[in-house]
Amino acid sequence: MRRKLVAGNWKMNGSIAANALLLTQINAGFGNAGCDAAVCVPAPYLSQCQALLADSAIALGAQDVSSHDAGAYTGEVSAAMLLEFACRYVIVGHSERRGYFGETDELVAQKALRALHAGLVPIVCVGETLAQREAGQTDAIVSRQIDAVLSLIAENELTKIVVAYEPVWAIGTGKTATPEMAQQVHAVLRQRLHARSATAAQEVRILYGGSMKPENARELLAMPDIDGGLIGGAALKAADFLAIIHAA
Ligand code: PGA
């Protein structure tokens, strides 16, 4: 039985004052939730959020990591740096990184590997655009994206990753994949994991992301291959984020 994970992706949002309020409210409402939870915050706020989560069951995560170890890479943040702030998770290959910053499957795979080797849990994002879905390419696109990552990871390390299916057309748009549509793609991703390792297929959590909110979380999370959520907009409102956590 895979324990569900609800991870917030704050994207480029927040301020010292807003983060303090949000995390104080989330900590207060978390109670004895029956799932894992995390917040992936902008890098400059890692230290602040680490302190705010010091006595919390909610884990800390980052939104990106360099594919390099250290050195002359202006603007980059290394996996070792994230670990110094007690990060557990790091998102890699979010569609905004792929779309706006030109990240390729190969780069995303390198980032995932670097995170894994440093001891972080990479949350590997995959997902098709609307044009790709309409052209019937969804399964091929997500398979190509996930295979690029899986092929770099040793078999005994495959269980240490998290995958997130995020249809690009559903991110921040209010349009959600129906539970059946999402389940169908999650099953494809589970098959790709299975092609590498039966254990990984059984243990790796596959999150859904894309306009998940309190109103649709329960039915999405009820699908057999949906093991949690990667939450954007709704993770910025304590009541909504907590409602999703308590639905999981
Ligand atoms: P959304 O974003 O929940 O605002 O659609 C999800 C994501 O991009 O991770």
PDB file of C-alpha atoms and ligand atoms in Angstrom:
ATOM      1  CA  MET A   1       0.000   0.000   0.000  1.00  0.00           C
ATOM      2  CA  ARG A   2       1.521   3.289  -1.081  1.00  0.00           C
ATOM      3  CA  ARG A   3       1.176   6.117   1.429  1.00  0.00           C
ATOM      4  CA  LYS A   4      -0.250   9.173  -0.280  1.00  0.00           C
ATOM      5  CA  LEU A   5       1.814  12.340  -0.686  1.00  0.00           C
ATOM      6  CA  VAL A   6       0.387  15.829  -1.058  1.00  0.00           C
ATOM      7  CA  ALA A   7       3.045  18.336  -2.117  1.00  0.00           C
ATOM      8  CA  GLY A   8       2.525  22.065  -2.562  1.00  0.00           C
ATOM      9  CA  ASN A   9       4.363  23.823  -5.380  1.00  0.00           C
ATOM     10  CA  TRP A  10       4.425  27.488  -4.436  1.00  0.00           C
ATOM     11  CA  LYS A  11       6.087  28.458  -7.748  1.00  0.00           C
ATOM     12  CA  MET A  12       7.356  32.083  -7.717  1.00  0.00           C
ATOM     13  CA  ASN A  13       4.977  33.190  -4.993  1.00  0.00           C
ATOM     14  CA  GLY A  14       5.404  34.186  -1.375  1.00  0.00           C
ATOM     15  CA  SER A  15       7.017  36.749   0.905  1.00  0.00           C
ATOM     16  CA  ILE A  16       8.510  36.490   4.369  1.00  0.00           C
ATOM     17  CA  ALA A  17       5.239  37.691   5.885  1.00  0.00           C
ATOM     18  CA  ALA A  18       2.956  35.565   3.685  1.00  0.00           C
ATOM     19  CA  ASN A  19       5.043  32.395   4.196  1.00  0.00           C
ATOM     20  CA  ALA A  20       4.946  32.779   7.973  1.00  0.00           C
ATOM     21  CA  LEU A  21       1.176  33.122   7.970  1.00  0.00           C
ATOM     22  CA  LEU A  22       0.609  30.267   5.504  1.00  0.00           C
ATOM     23  CA  LEU A  23       2.875  27.748   7.248  1.00  0.00           C
ATOM     24  CA  THR A  24       1.591  28.671  10.709  1.00  0.00           C
ATOM     25  CA  GLN A  25      -1.952  27.969   9.504  1.00  0.00           C
ATOM     26  CA  ILE A  26      -0.985  24.747   7.704  1.00  0.00           C
ATOM     27  CA  ASN A  27       0.930  23.475  10.765  1.00  0.00           C
ATOM     28  CA  ALA A  28      -2.032  24.250  13.005  1.00  0.00           C
ATOM     29  CA  GLY A  29      -4.502  22.415  10.758  1.00  0.00           C
ATOM     30  CA  PHE A  30      -2.378  19.408   9.843  1.00  0.00           C
ATOM     31  CA  GLY A  31      -3.306  17.395  12.943  1.00  0.00           C
ATOM     32  CA  ASN A  32      -2.797  13.667  12.489  1.00  0.00           C
ATOM     33  CA  ALA A  33      -3.336  13.603   8.739  1.00  0.00           C
ATOM     34  CA  GLY A  34      -2.949  10.115   7.304  1.00  0.00           C
ATOM     35  CA  CYS A  35      -0.686  11.100   4.419  1.00  0.00           C
ATOM     36  CA  ASP A  36       2.746  12.597   3.805  1.00  0.00           C
ATOM     37  CA  ALA A  37       2.829  16.302   3.006  1.00  0.00           C
ATOM     38  CA  ALA A  38       5.434  18.729   1.730  1.00  0.00           C
ATOM     39  CA  VAL A  39       5.825  22.294   0.541  1.00  0.00           C
ATOM     40  CA  CYS A  40       8.207  23.142  -2.304  1.00  0.00           C
ATOM     41  CA  VAL A  41       9.192  26.757  -1.765  1.00  0.00           C
ATOM     42  CA  PRO A  42      11.303  29.330  -3.645  1.00  0.00           C
ATOM     43  CA  ALA A  43      15.009  28.889  -2.816  1.00  0.00           C
ATOM     44  CA  PRO A  44      15.472  32.213  -0.967  1.00  0.00           C
ATOM     45  CA  TYR A  45      12.834  31.135   1.564  1.00  0.00           C
ATOM     46  CA  LEU A  46      14.277  27.715   2.373  1.00  0.00           C
ATOM     47  CA  SER A  47      15.919  28.890   5.585  1.00  0.00           C
ATOM     48  CA  GLN A  48      12.782  30.654   6.795  1.00  0.00           C
ATOM     49  CA  CYS A  49      10.558  27.698   5.927  1.00  0.00           C
ATOM     50  CA  GLN A  50      12.990  25.208   7.485  1.00  0.00           C
ATOM     51  CA  ALA A  51      12.616  27.092  10.776  1.00  0.00           C
ATOM     52  CA  LEU A  52       8.829  27.305  10.454  1.00  0.00           C
ATOM     53  CA  LEU A  53       8.633  23.534   9.831  1.00  0.00           C
ATOM     54  CA  ALA A  54      11.146  22.551  12.524  1.00  0.00           C
ATOM     55  CA  ASP A  55       8.569  20.765  14.716  1.00  0.00           C
ATOM     56  CA  SER A  56       6.224  19.848  11.878  1.00  0.00           C
ATOM     57  CA  ALA A  57       5.460  16.584  10.089  1.00  0.00           C
ATOM     58  CA  ILE A  58       5.344  18.588   6.864  1.00  0.00           C
ATOM     59  CA  ALA A  59       8.507  18.154   4.805  1.00  0.00           C
ATOM     60  CA  LEU A  60      10.396  20.848   2.946  1.00  0.00           C
ATOM     61  CA  GLY A  61      11.148  20.768  -0.756  1.00  0.00           C
ATOM     62  CA  ALA A  62      12.622  22.892  -3.521  1.00  0.00           C
ATOM     63  CA  GLN A  63      11.348  23.541  -7.039  1.00  0.00           C
ATOM     64  CA  ASP A  64      14.475  22.887  -9.071  1.00  0.00           C
ATOM     65  CA  VAL A  65      18.083  21.768  -8.691  1.00  0.00           C
ATOM     66  CA  SER A  66      21.217  22.095 -10.770  1.00  0.00           C
ATOM     67  CA  SER A  67      22.416  19.158 -12.832  1.00  0.00           C
ATOM     68  CA  HIS A  68      25.936  20.128 -11.712  1.00  0.00           C
ATOM     69  CA  ASP A  69      27.636  19.413  -8.396  1.00  0.00           C
ATOM     70  CA  ALA A  70      29.285  22.787  -7.718  1.00  0.00           C
ATOM     71  CA  GLY A  71      31.347  25.459  -9.416  1.00  0.00           C
ATOM     72  CA  ALA A  72      31.020  28.214 -12.001  1.00  0.00           C
ATOM     73  CA  TYR A  73      27.302  27.952 -12.777  1.00  0.00           C
ATOM     74  CA  THR A  74      25.921  31.394 -12.019  1.00  0.00           C
ATOM     75  CA  GLY A  75      22.395  31.363 -10.648  1.00  0.00           C
ATOM     76  CA  GLU A  76      22.257  27.625 -10.043  1.00  0.00           C
ATOM     77  CA  VAL A  77      21.431  25.923  -6.743  1.00  0.00           C
ATOM     78  CA  SER A  78      23.033  22.561  -5.980  1.00  0.00           C
ATOM     79  CA  ALA A  79      21.537  19.482  -4.369  1.00  0.00           C
ATOM     80  CA  ALA A  80      24.076  19.754  -1.526  1.00  0.00           C
ATOM     81  CA  MET A  81      22.830  23.286  -0.802  1.00  0.00           C
ATOM     82  CA  LEU A  82      19.219  22.088  -0.649  1.00  0.00           C
ATOM     83  CA  LEU A  83      20.232  19.366   1.810  1.00  0.00           C
ATOM     84  CA  GLU A  84      21.771  21.951   4.119  1.00  0.00           C
ATOM     85  CA  PHE A  85      18.270  23.346   4.610  1.00  0.00           C
ATOM     86  CA  ALA A  86      16.861  19.897   5.375  1.00  0.00           C
ATOM     87  CA  CYS A  87      15.040  19.593   2.066  1.00  0.00           C
ATOM     88  CA  ARG A  88      13.615  16.159   1.476  1.00  0.00           C
ATOM     89  CA  TYR A  89      12.077  16.683  -1.965  1.00  0.00           C
ATOM     90  CA  VAL A  90      12.918  18.588  -5.126  1.00  0.00           C
ATOM     91  CA  ILE A  91      10.692  19.026  -8.163  1.00  0.00           C
ATOM     92  CA  VAL A  92      12.460  18.363 -11.473  1.00  0.00           C
ATOM     93  CA  GLY A  93      11.152  18.815 -14.991  1.00  0.00           C
ATOM     94  CA  HIS A  94       8.089  20.875 -14.166  1.00  0.00           C
ATOM     95  CA  SER A  95       6.378  21.834 -17.430  1.00  0.00           C
ATOM     96  CA  GLU A  96       7.131  25.511 -16.708  1.00  0.00           C
ATOM     97  CA  ARG A  97      10.850  24.653 -16.579  1.00  0.00           C
ATOM     98  CA  ARG A  98      10.539  22.597 -19.760  1.00  0.00           C
ATOM     99  CA  GLY A  99       8.397  25.160 -21.583  1.00  0.00           C
ATOM    100  CA  TYR A 100       9.836  28.525 -20.481  1.00  0.00           C
ATOM    101  CA  PHE A 101      13.424  27.552 -19.771  1.00  0.00           C
ATOM    102  CA  GLY A 102      14.062  24.999 -22.482  1.00  0.00           C
ATOM    103  CA  GLU A 103      14.728  22.027 -20.218  1.00  0.00           C
ATOM    104  CA  THR A 104      15.101  18.836 -22.232  1.00  0.00           C
ATOM    105  CA  ASP A 105      14.358  15.253 -21.200  1.00  0.00           C
ATOM    106  CA  GLU A 106      18.114  14.708 -20.884  1.00  0.00           C
ATOM    107  CA  LEU A 107      18.629  17.685 -18.570  1.00  0.00           C
ATOM    108  CA  VAL A 108      15.651  16.685 -16.428  1.00  0.00           C
ATOM    109  CA  ALA A 109      17.081  13.179 -16.141  1.00  0.00           C
ATOM    110  CA  GLN A 110      20.492  14.573 -15.084  1.00  0.00           C
ATOM    111  CA  LYS A 111      18.811  16.721 -12.445  1.00  0.00           C
ATOM    112  CA  ALA A 112      16.848  13.765 -11.105  1.00  0.00           C
ATOM    113  CA  LEU A 113      20.015  11.693 -10.901  1.00  0.00           C
ATOM    114  CA  ARG A 114      21.959  14.462  -9.152  1.00  0.00           C
ATOM    115  CA  ALA A 115      19.159  14.893  -6.610  1.00  0.00           C
ATOM    116  CA  LEU A 116      18.945  11.167  -5.965  1.00  0.00           C
ATOM    117  CA  HIS A 117      22.671  10.758  -5.475  1.00  0.00           C
ATOM    118  CA  ALA A 118      22.698  13.621  -2.984  1.00  0.00           C
ATOM    119  CA  GLY A 119      19.947  11.958  -0.957  1.00  0.00           C
ATOM    120  CA  LEU A 120      16.981  14.061  -2.102  1.00  0.00           C
ATOM    121  CA  VAL A 121      13.734  12.633  -3.436  1.00  0.00           C
ATOM    122  CA  PRO A 122      13.184  13.966  -6.962  1.00  0.00           C
ATOM    123  CA  ILE A 123       9.562  14.611  -7.900  1.00  0.00           C
ATOM    124  CA  VAL A 124       9.824  13.997 -11.644  1.00  0.00           C
ATOM    125  CA  CYS A 125       7.131  15.841 -13.606  1.00  0.00           C
ATOM    126  CA  VAL A 126       5.791  14.676 -16.955  1.00  0.00           C
ATOM    127  CA  GLY A 127       2.800  15.740 -19.010  1.00  0.00           C
ATOM    128  CA  GLU A 128       1.475  16.517 -22.460  1.00  0.00           C
ATOM    129  CA  THR A 129       0.299  19.790 -23.974  1.00  0.00           C
ATOM    130  CA  LEU A 130      -3.229  20.231 -25.306  1.00  0.00           C
ATOM    131  CA  ALA A 131      -1.989  19.946 -28.912  1.00  0.00           C
ATOM    132  CA  GLN A 132      -0.210  16.695 -28.077  1.00  0.00           C
ATOM    133  CA  ARG A 133      -3.320  15.292 -26.382  1.00  0.00           C
ATOM    134  CA  GLU A 134      -5.495  16.249 -29.329  1.00  0.00           C
ATOM    135  CA  ALA A 135      -3.028  14.580 -31.682  1.00  0.00           C
ATOM    136  CA  GLY A 136      -3.324  11.359 -29.686  1.00  0.00           C
ATOM    137  CA  GLN A 137       0.293  11.581 -28.486  1.00  0.00           C
ATOM    138  CA  THR A 138      -0.248  11.621 -24.720  1.00  0.00           C
ATOM    139  CA  ASP A 139       0.991   8.113 -23.963  1.00  0.00           C
ATOM    140  CA  ALA A 140       4.006   8.470 -26.245  1.00  0.00           C
ATOM    141  CA  ILE A 141       5.013  11.846 -24.767  1.00  0.00           C
ATOM    142  CA  VAL A 142       4.787  10.854 -21.116  1.00  0.00           C
ATOM    143  CA  SER A 143       6.513   7.531 -21.850  1.00  0.00           C
ATOM    144  CA  ARG A 144       9.396   9.312 -23.563  1.00  0.00           C
ATOM    145  CA  GLN A 145       9.690  11.799 -20.682  1.00  0.00           C
ATOM    146  CA  ILE A 146       9.683   9.163 -17.933  1.00  0.00           C
ATOM    147  CA  ASP A 147      11.888   6.682 -19.803  1.00  0.00           C
ATOM    148  CA  ALA A 148      14.602   9.350 -20.146  1.00  0.00           C
ATOM    149  CA  VAL A 149      14.760   9.523 -16.351  1.00  0.00           C
ATOM    150  CA  LEU A 150      14.290   5.829 -15.598  1.00  0.00           C
ATOM    151  CA  SER A 151      17.039   4.811 -18.001  1.00  0.00           C
ATOM    152  CA  LEU A 152      19.649   6.782 -16.007  1.00  0.00           C
ATOM    153  CA  ILE A 153      18.716   5.411 -12.595  1.00  0.00           C
ATOM    154  CA  ALA A 154      20.090   2.143 -11.241  1.00  0.00           C
ATOM    155  CA  GLU A 155      17.438  -0.494 -10.624  1.00  0.00           C
ATOM    156  CA  ASN A 156      17.962  -0.518  -6.860  1.00  0.00           C
ATOM    157  CA  GLU A 157      17.406   3.262  -6.689  1.00  0.00           C
ATOM    158  CA  LEU A 158      14.228   3.422  -8.733  1.00  0.00           C
ATOM    159  CA  THR A 159      11.985   3.078  -5.678  1.00  0.00           C
ATOM    160  CA  LYS A 160      13.396   6.352  -4.296  1.00  0.00           C
ATOM    161  CA  ILE A 161      11.750   8.651  -6.827  1.00  0.00           C
ATOM    162  CA  VAL A 162       8.290  10.215  -7.008  1.00  0.00           C
ATOM    163  CA  VAL A 163       6.595  10.812 -10.362  1.00  0.00           C
ATOM    164  CA  ALA A 164       4.022  13.537 -11.037  1.00  0.00           C
ATOM    165  CA  TYR A 165       1.670  13.484 -14.016  1.00  0.00           C
ATOM    166  CA  GLU A 166       0.775  17.072 -14.833  1.00  0.00           C
ATOM    167  CA  PRO A 167      -1.113  17.631 -18.084  1.00  0.00           C
ATOM    168  CA  VAL A 168       0.130  21.040 -19.220  1.00  0.00           C
ATOM    169  CA  TRP A 169      -3.372  22.103 -20.296  1.00  0.00           C
ATOM    170  CA  ALA A 170      -4.653  21.571 -16.748  1.00  0.00           C
ATOM    171  CA  ILE A 171      -2.004  23.602 -14.911  1.00  0.00           C
ATOM    172  CA  GLY A 172      -3.351  26.842 -13.498  1.00  0.00           C
ATOM    173  CA  THR A 173      -6.221  26.799 -15.963  1.00  0.00           C
ATOM    174  CA  GLY A 174      -9.014  25.467 -13.758  1.00  0.00           C
ATOM    175  CA  LYS A 175      -9.369  22.573 -16.224  1.00  0.00           C
ATOM    176  CA  THR A 176      -8.739  19.240 -14.537  1.00  0.00           C
ATOM    177  CA  ALA A 177      -8.280  15.863 -16.117  1.00  0.00           C
ATOM    178  CA  THR A 178     -11.225  13.688 -15.176  1.00  0.00           C
ATOM    179  CA  PRO A 179     -10.276  10.958 -12.707  1.00  0.00           C
ATOM    180  CA  GLU A 180     -10.580   8.414 -15.537  1.00  0.00           C
ATOM    181  CA  MET A 181      -8.338  10.414 -17.897  1.00  0.00           C
ATOM    182  CA  ALA A 182      -5.728  10.846 -15.190  1.00  0.00           C
ATOM    183  CA  GLN A 183      -5.916   7.191 -14.142  1.00  0.00           C
ATOM    184  CA  GLN A 184      -5.363   6.072 -17.716  1.00  0.00           C
ATOM    185  CA  VAL A 185      -2.087   8.026 -17.956  1.00  0.00           C
ATOM    186  CA  HIS A 186      -1.012   6.979 -14.467  1.00  0.00           C
ATOM    187  CA  ALA A 187      -1.449   3.363 -15.568  1.00  0.00           C
ATOM    188  CA  VAL A 188       0.823   4.015 -18.552  1.00  0.00           C
ATOM    189  CA  LEU A 189       3.453   5.495 -16.226  1.00  0.00           C
ATOM    190  CA  ARG A 190       3.096   2.525 -13.870  1.00  0.00           C
ATOM    191  CA  GLN A 191       3.751   0.239 -16.872  1.00  0.00           C
ATOM    192  CA  ARG A 192       6.899   2.171 -17.750  1.00  0.00           C
ATOM    193  CA  LEU A 193       8.119   1.700 -14.166  1.00  0.00           C
ATOM    194  CA  HIS A 194       7.231  -1.980 -14.402  1.00  0.00           C
ATOM    195  CA  ALA A 195       9.306  -2.360 -17.549  1.00  0.00           C
ATOM    196  CA  ARG A 196      12.346  -1.447 -15.409  1.00  0.00           C
ATOM    197  CA  SER A 197      11.422  -2.954 -12.055  1.00  0.00           C
ATOM    198  CA  ALA A 198       8.374  -4.695 -10.630  1.00  0.00           C
ATOM    199  CA  THR A 199       9.262  -3.429  -7.163  1.00  0.00           C
ATOM    200  CA  ALA A 200       9.462   0.156  -8.368  1.00  0.00           C
ATOM    201  CA  ALA A 201       6.108  -0.198 -10.132  1.00  0.00           C
ATOM    202  CA  GLN A 202       4.612  -1.296  -6.839  1.00  0.00           C
ATOM    203  CA  GLU A 203       6.285   1.282  -4.594  1.00  0.00           C
ATOM    204  CA  VAL A 204       6.777   4.502  -6.556  1.00  0.00           C
ATOM    205  CA  ARG A 205       4.136   7.141  -5.899  1.00  0.00           C
ATOM    206  CA  ILE A 206       2.612   8.800  -8.943  1.00  0.00           C
ATOM    207  CA  LEU A 207       1.037  12.159  -8.078  1.00  0.00           C
ATOM    208  CA  TYR A 208      -1.527  14.018 -10.158  1.00  0.00           C
ATOM    209  CA  GLY A 209      -1.125  17.771 -10.665  1.00  0.00           C
ATOM    210  CA  GLY A 210      -3.165  20.329 -12.584  1.00  0.00           C
ATOM    211  CA  SER A 211      -5.917  22.367 -10.920  1.00  0.00           C
ATOM    212  CA  MET A 212      -6.354  19.896  -8.077  1.00  0.00           C
ATOM    213  CA  LYS A 213      -8.534  21.534  -5.450  1.00  0.00           C
ATOM    214  CA  PRO A 214     -10.753  20.542  -2.513  1.00  0.00           C
ATOM    215  CA  GLU A 215     -13.739  20.020  -4.836  1.00  0.00           C
ATOM    216  CA  ASN A 216     -12.057  17.429  -7.075  1.00  0.00           C
ATOM    217  CA  ALA A 217      -9.315  15.979  -4.863  1.00  0.00           C
ATOM    218  CA  ARG A 218     -11.288  13.146  -3.325  1.00  0.00           C
ATOM    219  CA  GLU A 219     -12.358  11.515  -6.582  1.00  0.00           C
ATOM    220  CA  LEU A 220      -8.937  11.920  -8.201  1.00  0.00           C
ATOM    221  CA  LEU A 221      -7.229  10.445  -5.133  1.00  0.00           C
ATOM    222  CA  ALA A 222      -9.630   7.505  -5.143  1.00  0.00           C
ATOM    223  CA  MET A 223      -8.187   6.176  -8.417  1.00  0.00           C
ATOM    224  CA  PRO A 224      -5.983   3.099  -8.011  1.00  0.00           C
ATOM    225  CA  ASP A 225      -2.814   4.607  -9.508  1.00  0.00           C
ATOM    226  CA  ILE A 226      -3.141   8.160  -8.144  1.00  0.00           C
ATOM    227  CA  ASP A 227      -0.973   8.301  -5.034  1.00  0.00           C
ATOM    228  CA  GLY A 228      -1.260  11.962  -4.156  1.00  0.00           C
ATOM    229  CA  GLY A 229      -1.187  15.436  -5.614  1.00  0.00           C
ATOM    230  CA  LEU A 230       1.209  18.166  -6.692  1.00  0.00           C
ATOM    231  CA  ILE A 231      -0.735  21.301  -5.873  1.00  0.00           C
ATOM    232  CA  GLY A 232      -0.053  24.767  -7.306  1.00  0.00           C
ATOM    233  CA  GLY A 233      -2.657  27.478  -6.761  1.00  0.00           C
ATOM    234  CA  ALA A 234      -4.536  25.680  -3.997  1.00  0.00           C
ATOM    235  CA  ALA A 235      -1.315  25.225  -1.998  1.00  0.00           C
ATOM    236  CA  LEU A 236      -1.196  28.985  -1.413  1.00  0.00           C
ATOM    237  CA  LYS A 237      -4.425  28.933   0.596  1.00  0.00           C
ATOM    238  CA  ALA A 238      -4.097  27.099   3.913  1.00  0.00           C
ATOM    239  CA  ALA A 239      -7.733  25.998   4.010  1.00  0.00           C
ATOM    240  CA  ASP A 240      -7.617  24.549   0.485  1.00  0.00           C
ATOM    241  CA  PHE A 241      -4.265  22.819   0.952  1.00  0.00           C
ATOM    242  CA  LEU A 242      -5.417  21.322   4.261  1.00  0.00           C
ATOM    243  CA  ALA A 243      -8.684  20.153   2.701  1.00  0.00           C
ATOM    244  CA  ILE A 244      -6.729  18.270   0.016  1.00  0.00           C
ATOM    245  CA  ILE A 245      -4.408  16.772   2.662  1.00  0.00           C
ATOM    246  CA  HIS A 246      -7.381  15.567   4.670  1.00  0.00           C
ATOM    247  CA  ALA A 247      -8.986  14.104   1.525  1.00  0.00           C
ATOM    248  CA  ALA A 248      -5.857  12.001   0.891  1.00  0.00           C
TER     249      ALA A 248
HETATM  250  P1  PGA B   1      -2.050  24.181 -10.354  1.00  0.00           P
HETATM  251  O1  PGA B   1      -0.481  23.871 -10.573  1.00  0.00           O
HETATM  252  O2  PGA B   1      -2.494  23.312  -9.181  1.00  0.00           O
HETATM  253  O3  PGA B   1      -2.099  25.635 -10.035  1.00  0.00           O
HETATM  254  O4  PGA B   1      -2.747  23.826 -11.616  1.00  0.00           O
HETATM  255  C1  PGA B   1       0.037  22.576 -10.415  1.00  0.00           C
HETATM  256  C2  PGA B   1       1.511  22.582 -10.747  1.00  0.00           C
HETATM  257  O5  PGA B   1       1.904  23.268 -11.687  1.00  0.00           O
HETATM  258  O6  PGA B   1       2.329  21.902 -10.076  1.00  0.00           O
END
